[in-house]
């Protein structure tokens, strides 16, 4: 197509008009010939079918009677096809599909098949054949076969092709003559515009303008061309301004990039440190995790022990309670001893009082003895004066005097005993008091002991409570430590991720640094 | 279809044998010589006649009223007629056979084949059928001349038939030219009634 592209517009137009005319004419011709071919084929088939049916209708009686003379009649009937010069021959088959009668045009080389082909029509390259049934009373009694050449169709086709060719030649000649004149109003303004354009291109003088011919598309093109030239003029001025501002912007960009490069280097350094720190943190976290695990073991042990202590304390509480009970029993016993001692002391005092009464009685008895003695003496004196009559008195007085003496002796003896008793009583009272005091002290001490045991029991109870609380809190502690341990595990994972992230960050920062340097190198080329 | 084909084949074979006999003029195997073959051919011709004859509309009560073929007198066909008509139809009408020795029994027929045995009564028979639209067929010399419509005869040992169109016309019967073309045309003898 290069030849066409480089062709002048003038000739291009001619070629286009010519091609259009030729294509339209050719298409119309082909359509006409195609339609004609289809129509004439259809007409031919219809004609042949009608002919075959007519011939068949005429032959029904001959086929029915099927005698020798009927064969001759069929041949006579078929000879009618000579009227159409395109029919090559015809043949009638009986209902057993055996050839019954036939006719072949003189000079035509036609041989009929032993059996009729299927009903309908068929076109071959050289001829058309039509096979039709012969019916009588809706009953097939035979078949007719007709063959015709295609000369009629071919000759018609030739005539039509000739007409189309002739029309084509005439159209081309007319187009050549007319296009030279018709294309002028189209080509001239284009050529003028092209001349102005090449002048502007050579001189770079954008102030030149093309002359406008009309208001058609070429007129619009001329307007647009002129407008474009104005735009170019304007654009040249603004281009220079833009160039300057771009230089400034480039400078600013270079500065920014320098800052970016140094910043990215710092980021890289920081991120390297960060990566190292993250690695250290990870190590520390691992160690801490181990420690927490150890702590957990320890807490487990201490929790166990606290439980033991709580149990022991409980037992001590029970023991101290029984101690307290014993102390209270002791105090009670002491109280009873004190009461008994007191009653002993009372008895002793009463004994002492009665022994004193006894002493008074003894003194009275002593007086009585002394007075009896005196009376006895006086009685003896009187008895002596009374001589012989007093002699008996003297003996009685003597006896009373001895009784008084014996009384006095007995009283003395009682007195002595009483003294001893009084002495012993005094000692006993003393001892009783002593004992009473001792019991008092014992009671006091027992009370103190009871209080001490009470205090001890309270303390032990508190201690047991404390131990129970310790056990509970150490259980809680264990839970807490477990939480700490799992938290440490999460921290460990997090710090592992942290390490990975820090490494990625480091890589990214490294790339950023490289990128910044590349950018710097790139921009340095634009430095003006 | 198979049965039809069978009949066609039988019919065809019969015809072929007949044609062979008539063409070569064989003495022993001609239609006249073997009565069964002769009546087979005659039955086939009867069927063809029916196909090329048109009755007046009044002859049929309904569109599918069968065509009745009567045989008057001694029946020479035997079962051949029924075999030939079996599975055949003309204008949508079937063919049935009716036999009798009394012409009165056959007045409702469309075709009457008058047997040789009735040769003595031909005149009476034809007279009694004067006002009907019945196609009379026989194989008696002078039958057509006496006012019968179709008559079989032998010419040089070939089976031929004669038709009396003048007798058919007043009865309202239309005989196709195709059939007439194949027949010997005869007229009613002046002497006949």
Coordinates of N, CA and C in Angstrom, one line a residue, chain A residues 404-520:
Chain A
X404 N -8.7 -32.8 196.8 CA -8.3 -31.5 196.2 C -7.0 -31.5 195.6
X405 N -6.0 -32.2 196.4 CA -4.7 -32.3 195.9 C -4.6 -33.0 194.6
X406 N -5.4 -34.1 194.4 CA -5.4 -34.9 193.2 C -6.0 -34.0 192.0
X407 N -7.1 -33.2 192.4 CA -7.7 -32.4 191.4 C -6.7 -31.3 190.8
X408 N -6.0 -30.8 191.9 CA -5.0 -29.8 191.5 C -4.0 -30.3 190.6
X409 N -3.5 -31.6 191.0 CA -2.5 -32.2 190.1 C -3.1 -32.5 188.7
X410 N -4.4 -33.0 188.7 CA -5.0 -33.3 187.4 C -5.1 -32.0 186.6
X411 N -5.6 -31.0 187.3 CA -5.7 -29.7 186.6 C -4.4 -29.2 186.0
X412 N -3.4 -29.4 186.8 CA -2.1 -29.0 186.3 C -1.7 -29.8 185.0
X413 N -2.0 -31.1 185.2 CA -1.7 -31.9 184.0 C -2.5 -31.5 182.8
X414 N -3.9 -31.2 183.1 CA -4.7 -30.7 181.9 C -4.1 -29.4 181.4
X415 N -3.7 -28.5 182.3 CA -3.2 -27.3 181.9 C -2.0 -27.4 181.0
X416 N -1.1 -28.4 181.4 CA 0.1 -28.6 180.6 C -0.3 -29.1 179.2
X417 N -1.3 -30.1 179.3 CA -1.7 -30.6 178.0 C -2.3 -29.5 177.1
X418 N -3.2 -28.7 177.9 CA -3.8 -27.6 177.2 C -2.8 -26.7 176.6
X419 N -1.8 -26.4 177.3 CA -0.8 -25.5 176.8 C -0.2 -26.1 175.6
X420 N 0.1 -27.4 175.7 CA 0.7 -28.1 174.5 C -0.3 -27.9 173.3
X421 N -1.6 -28.2 173.7 CA -2.6 -28.1 172.6 C -2.6 -26.7 172.0
X422 N -2.6 -25.7 173.0 CA -2.6 -24.3 172.5 C -1.4 -24.0 171.6
X423 N -0.3 -24.5 172.1 CA 1.0 -24.3 171.3 C 0.8 -24.9 170.0
X424 N 0.4 -26.2 169.9 CA 0.2 -26.9 168.7 C -0.8 -26.3 167.8
X425 N -1.9 -25.8 168.4 CA -3.0 -25.1 167.6 C -2.4 -23.9 167.0
X426 N -1.6 -23.1 167.9 CA -1.0 -21.9 167.3 C -0.2 -22.3 166.1
X427 N 0.7 -23.3 166.3 CA 1.5 -23.7 165.2 C 0.7 -24.1 163.9
X428 N -0.4 -24.9 164.3 CA -1.3 -25.3 163.2 C -1.9 -24.2 162.4
X429 N -2.4 -23.2 163.3 CA -3.0 -22.0 162.7 C -2.0 -21.3 161.8
X430 N -0.8 -21.2 162.3 CA 0.3 -20.6 161.6 C 0.5 -21.3 160.2
X431 N 0.6 -22.7 160.4 CA 0.9 -23.5 159.2 C -0.3 -23.4 158.2
X432 N -1.5 -23.3 158.8 CA -2.7 -23.2 158.0 C -2.6 -21.9 157.2
X433 N -2.3 -20.8 157.9 CA -2.2 -19.5 157.2 C -1.2 -19.6 156.1
X434 N 0.0 -20.2 156.6 CA 1.1 -20.4 155.6 C 0.5 -21.1 154.4
X435 N -0.1 -22.3 154.7 CA -0.7 -23.1 153.6 C -1.7 -22.3 152.7
X436 N -2.6 -21.5 153.5 CA -3.5 -20.7 152.8 C -2.9 -19.7 151.8
X437 N -1.8 -19.1 152.3 CA -1.0 -18.2 151.5 C -0.5 -18.9 150.3
X438 N 0.1 -20.0 150.6 CA 0.8 -20.8 149.5 C -0.3 -21.1 148.4
X439 N -1.5 -21.6 148.9 CA -2.6 -21.9 148.0 C -3.0 -20.7 147.2
X440 N -3.0 -19.6 147.9 CA -3.3 -18.3 147.2 C -2.4 -18.1 146.1
X441 N -1.1 -18.2 146.4 CA 0.0 -18.0 145.4 C -0.3 -19.0 144.2
X442 N -0.6 -20.3 144.7 CA -0.8 -21.4 143.6 C -1.9 -21.0 142.7
X443 N -3.0 -20.5 143.4 CA -4.2 -20.1 142.5 C -3.8 -19.0 141.6
X444 N -3.1 -18.0 142.1 CA -2.7 -16.9 141.3 C -1.8 -17.4 140.1
X445 N -0.8 -18.3 140.5 CA 0.1 -18.7 139.5 C -0.7 -19.6 138.4
X446 N -1.7 -20.4 138.9 CA -2.5 -21.2 138.0 C -3.2 -20.3 137.0
X447 N -3.8 -19.2 137.6 CA -4.5 -18.2 136.8 C -3.6 -17.6 135.8
X448 N -2.4 -17.2 136.3 CA -1.5 -16.7 135.3 C -1.2 -17.7 134.2
X449 N -0.9 -19.0 134.7 CA -0.6 -20.0 133.6 C -1.8 -20.1 132.6
X450 N -3.0 -20.1 133.2 CA -4.2 -20.2 132.3 C -4.2 -19.1 131.3
X451 N -4.0 -17.8 131.8 CA -3.9 -16.7 130.9 C -2.9 -16.8 129.9
X452 N -1.7 -17.3 130.4 CA -0.6 -17.5 129.4 C -1.0 -18.4 128.3
X453 N -1.6 -19.6 128.8 CA -2.0 -20.6 127.8 C -3.0 -20.0 126.8
X454 N -4.0 -19.2 127.4 CA -5.0 -18.5 126.6 C -4.3 -17.6 125.5
X455 N -3.4 -16.8 126.1 CA -2.6 -15.9 125.1 C -1.9 -16.7 124.1
X456 N -1.3 -17.9 124.6 CA -0.6 -18.7 123.6 C -1.5 -19.3 122.6
X457 N -2.7 -19.7 123.1 CA -3.7 -20.3 122.2 C -4.1 -19.3 121.1
X458 N -4.4 -18.0 121.6 CA -4.8 -17.0 120.7 C -3.7 -16.8 119.6
X459 N -2.5 -16.7 120.1 CA -1.3 -16.5 119.2 C -1.3 -17.6 118.2
X460 N -1.4 -18.9 118.7 CA -1.3 -20.0 117.8 C -2.5 -19.9 116.8
X461 N -3.7 -19.6 117.2 CA -4.8 -19.4 116.3 C -4.5 -18.4 115.2
X462 N -3.9 -17.3 115.7 CA -3.6 -16.3 114.7 C -2.5 -16.8 113.7
X463 N -1.5 -17.6 114.4 CA -0.5 -18.1 113.5 C -1.1 -19.1 112.5
X464 N -2.1 -19.9 113.0 CA -2.7 -20.9 112.0 C -3.4 -20.1 110.9
X465 N -4.2 -19.1 111.3 CA -4.8 -18.3 110.3 C -3.9 -17.7 109.3
X466 N -2.7 -17.2 109.9 CA -1.7 -16.6 109.1 C -1.2 -17.7 108.1
X467 N -0.9 -18.9 108.7 CA -0.4 -20.0 107.8 C -1.4 -20.3 106.7
X468 N -2.7 -20.4 107.1 CA -3.7 -20.7 106.1 C -3.7 -19.6 105.0
X469 N -3.7 -18.4 105.5 CA -3.6 -17.3 104.5 C -2.4 -17.4 103.6
X470 N -1.2 -17.8 104.3 CA 0.0 -17.9 103.5 C -0.2 -19.0 102.4
X471 N -0.8 -20.1 102.9 CA -1.0 -21.2 101.9 C -1.9 -20.7 100.7
X472 N -3.0 -20.0 101.1 CA -3.9 -19.5 100.0 C -3.2 -18.5 99.1
X473 N -2.4 -17.6 99.8 CA -1.8 -16.6 98.9 C -0.7 -17.2 98.1
X474 N 0.0 -18.3 98.7 CA 1.0 -18.9 97.9 C 0.4 -19.7 96.7
X475 N -0.9 -20.2 96.9 CA -1.6 -20.8 95.8 C -1.9 -19.7 94.7
X476 N -2.4 -18.6 95.2 CA -2.6 -17.4 94.3 C -1.3 -17.0 93.6
X477 N -0.3 -17.0 94.4 CA 1.0 -16.7 93.9 C 1.4 -17.6 92.7
X478 N 1.1 -18.9 93.0 CA 1.4 -19.9 91.9 C 0.7 -19.6 90.6
X479 N -0.6 -19.3 90.8 CA -1.4 -18.9 89.6 C -0.8 -17.7 88.9
X480 N -0.5 -16.7 89.8 CA 0.1 -15.5 89.3 C 1.4 -15.8 88.5
X481 N 2.2 -16.6 89.1 CA 3.5 -17.0 88.5 C 3.2 -17.7 87.2
X482 N 2.2 -18.6 87.2 CA 1.9 -19.2 85.9 C 1.5 -18.2 84.8
X483 N 0.7 -17.2 85.2 CA 0.3 -16.2 84.3 C 1.5 -15.4 83.8
X484 N 2.4 -15.2 84.8 CA 3.7 -14.5 84.4 C 4.4 -15.3 83.4
X485 N 4.5 -16.7 83.7 CA 5.2 -17.5 82.8 C 4.6 -17.5 81.4
X486 N 3.3 -17.6 81.3 CA 2.7 -17.6 79.9 C 2.9 -16.2 79.3
X487 N 2.8 -15.1 80.1 CA 3.0 -13.8 79.6 C 4.4 -13.7 79.1
X488 N 5.4 -14.4 79.8 CA 6.8 -14.3 79.4 C 6.9 -15.0 78.0
X489 N 6.1 -16.2 77.9 CA 6.1 -16.9 76.6 C 5.7 -16.0 75.4
X490 N 4.6 -15.3 75.7 CA 4.1 -14.4 74.6 C 5.1 -13.3 74.4
X491 N 5.7 -12.8 75.4 CA 6.7 -11.8 75.3 C 7.9 -12.3 74.4
X492 N 8.2 -13.6 74.7 CA 9.3 -14.2 74.0 C 9.0 -14.3 72.5
X493 N 7.7 -14.8 72.2 CA 7.3 -14.8 70.7 C 7.4 -13.4 70.1
X494 N 6.8 -12.5 70.9 CA 6.7 -11.1 70.4 C 8.1 -10.6 70.1
X495 N 9.0 -10.9 71.1 CA 10.4 -10.4 70.9 C 11.0 -11.1 69.7
X496 N 10.7 -12.4 69.4 CA 11.2 -13.1 68.3 C 10.7 -12.4 67.0
X497 N 9.4 -12.1 67.0 CA 8.9 -11.3 65.9 C 9.5 -10.0 65.7
X498 N 9.7 -9.4 66.9 CA 10.4 -8.1 67.0 C 11.7 -8.2 66.3
X499 N 12.4 -9.3 66.6 CA 13.8 -9.4 66.0 C 13.6 -9.5 64.5
X500 N 12.7 -10.4 64.0 CA 12.5 -10.5 62.5 C 12.1 -9.1 61.9
X501 N 11.2 -8.5 62.6 CA 10.7 -7.2 62.1 C 11.9 -6.2 62.0
X502 N 12.7 -6.2 63.1 CA 13.8 -5.3 63.1 C 14.8 -5.6 62.0
X503 N 14.9 -6.9 61.7 CA 15.8 -7.3 60.6 C 15.3 -6.8 59.3
X504 N 14.0 -7.0 59.1 CA 13.3 -6.5 57.9 C 13.4 -5.0 57.8
X505 N 13.2 -4.4 58.9 CA 13.3 -2.9 58.9 C 14.7 -2.5 58.5
X506 N 15.7 -3.3 59.0 CA 17.1 -3.0 58.7 C 17.3 -3.1 57.2
X507 N 16.8 -4.2 56.6 CA 16.9 -4.5 55.2 C 16.3 -3.3 54.4
X508 N 15.0 -3.0 54.9 CA 14.3 -1.9 54.2 C 15.1 -0.6 54.3
X509 N 15.6 -0.3 55.5 CA 16.3 0.9 55.7 C 17.6 0.9 54.8
X510 N 18.2 -0.3 54.6 CA 19.3 -0.4 53.8 C 19.0 -0.1 52.3
X511 N 17.8 -0.6 51.9 CA 17.3 -0.4 50.5 C 17.1 1.1 50.3
X512 N 16.4 1.7 51.4 CA 16.1 3.1 51.4 C 17.3 3.9 51.2
X513 N 18.3 3.5 51.9 CA 19.6 4.2 51.8 C 20.2 4.1 50.4
X514 N 20.2 2.9 49.9 CA 20.7 2.7 48.5 C 19.8 3.5 47.5
X515 N 18.5 3.5 47.7 CA 17.6 4.2 46.8 C 17.9 5.7 46.9
X516 N 18.1 6.2 48.1 CA 18.4 7.6 48.3 C 19.7 8.0 47.5
X517 N 20.7 7.1 47.6 CA 22.0 7.3 46.9 C 21.8 7.3 45.4
X518 N 21.0 6.3 44.9 CA 20.7 6.3 43.5 C 20.0 7.5 43.0
X519 N 19.0 7.9 43.8 CA 18.2 9.1 43.5 C 19.1 10.3 43.4
X520 N 20.1 10.3 44.3 CA 21.0 11.4 44.4 C 21.8 11.4 43.1

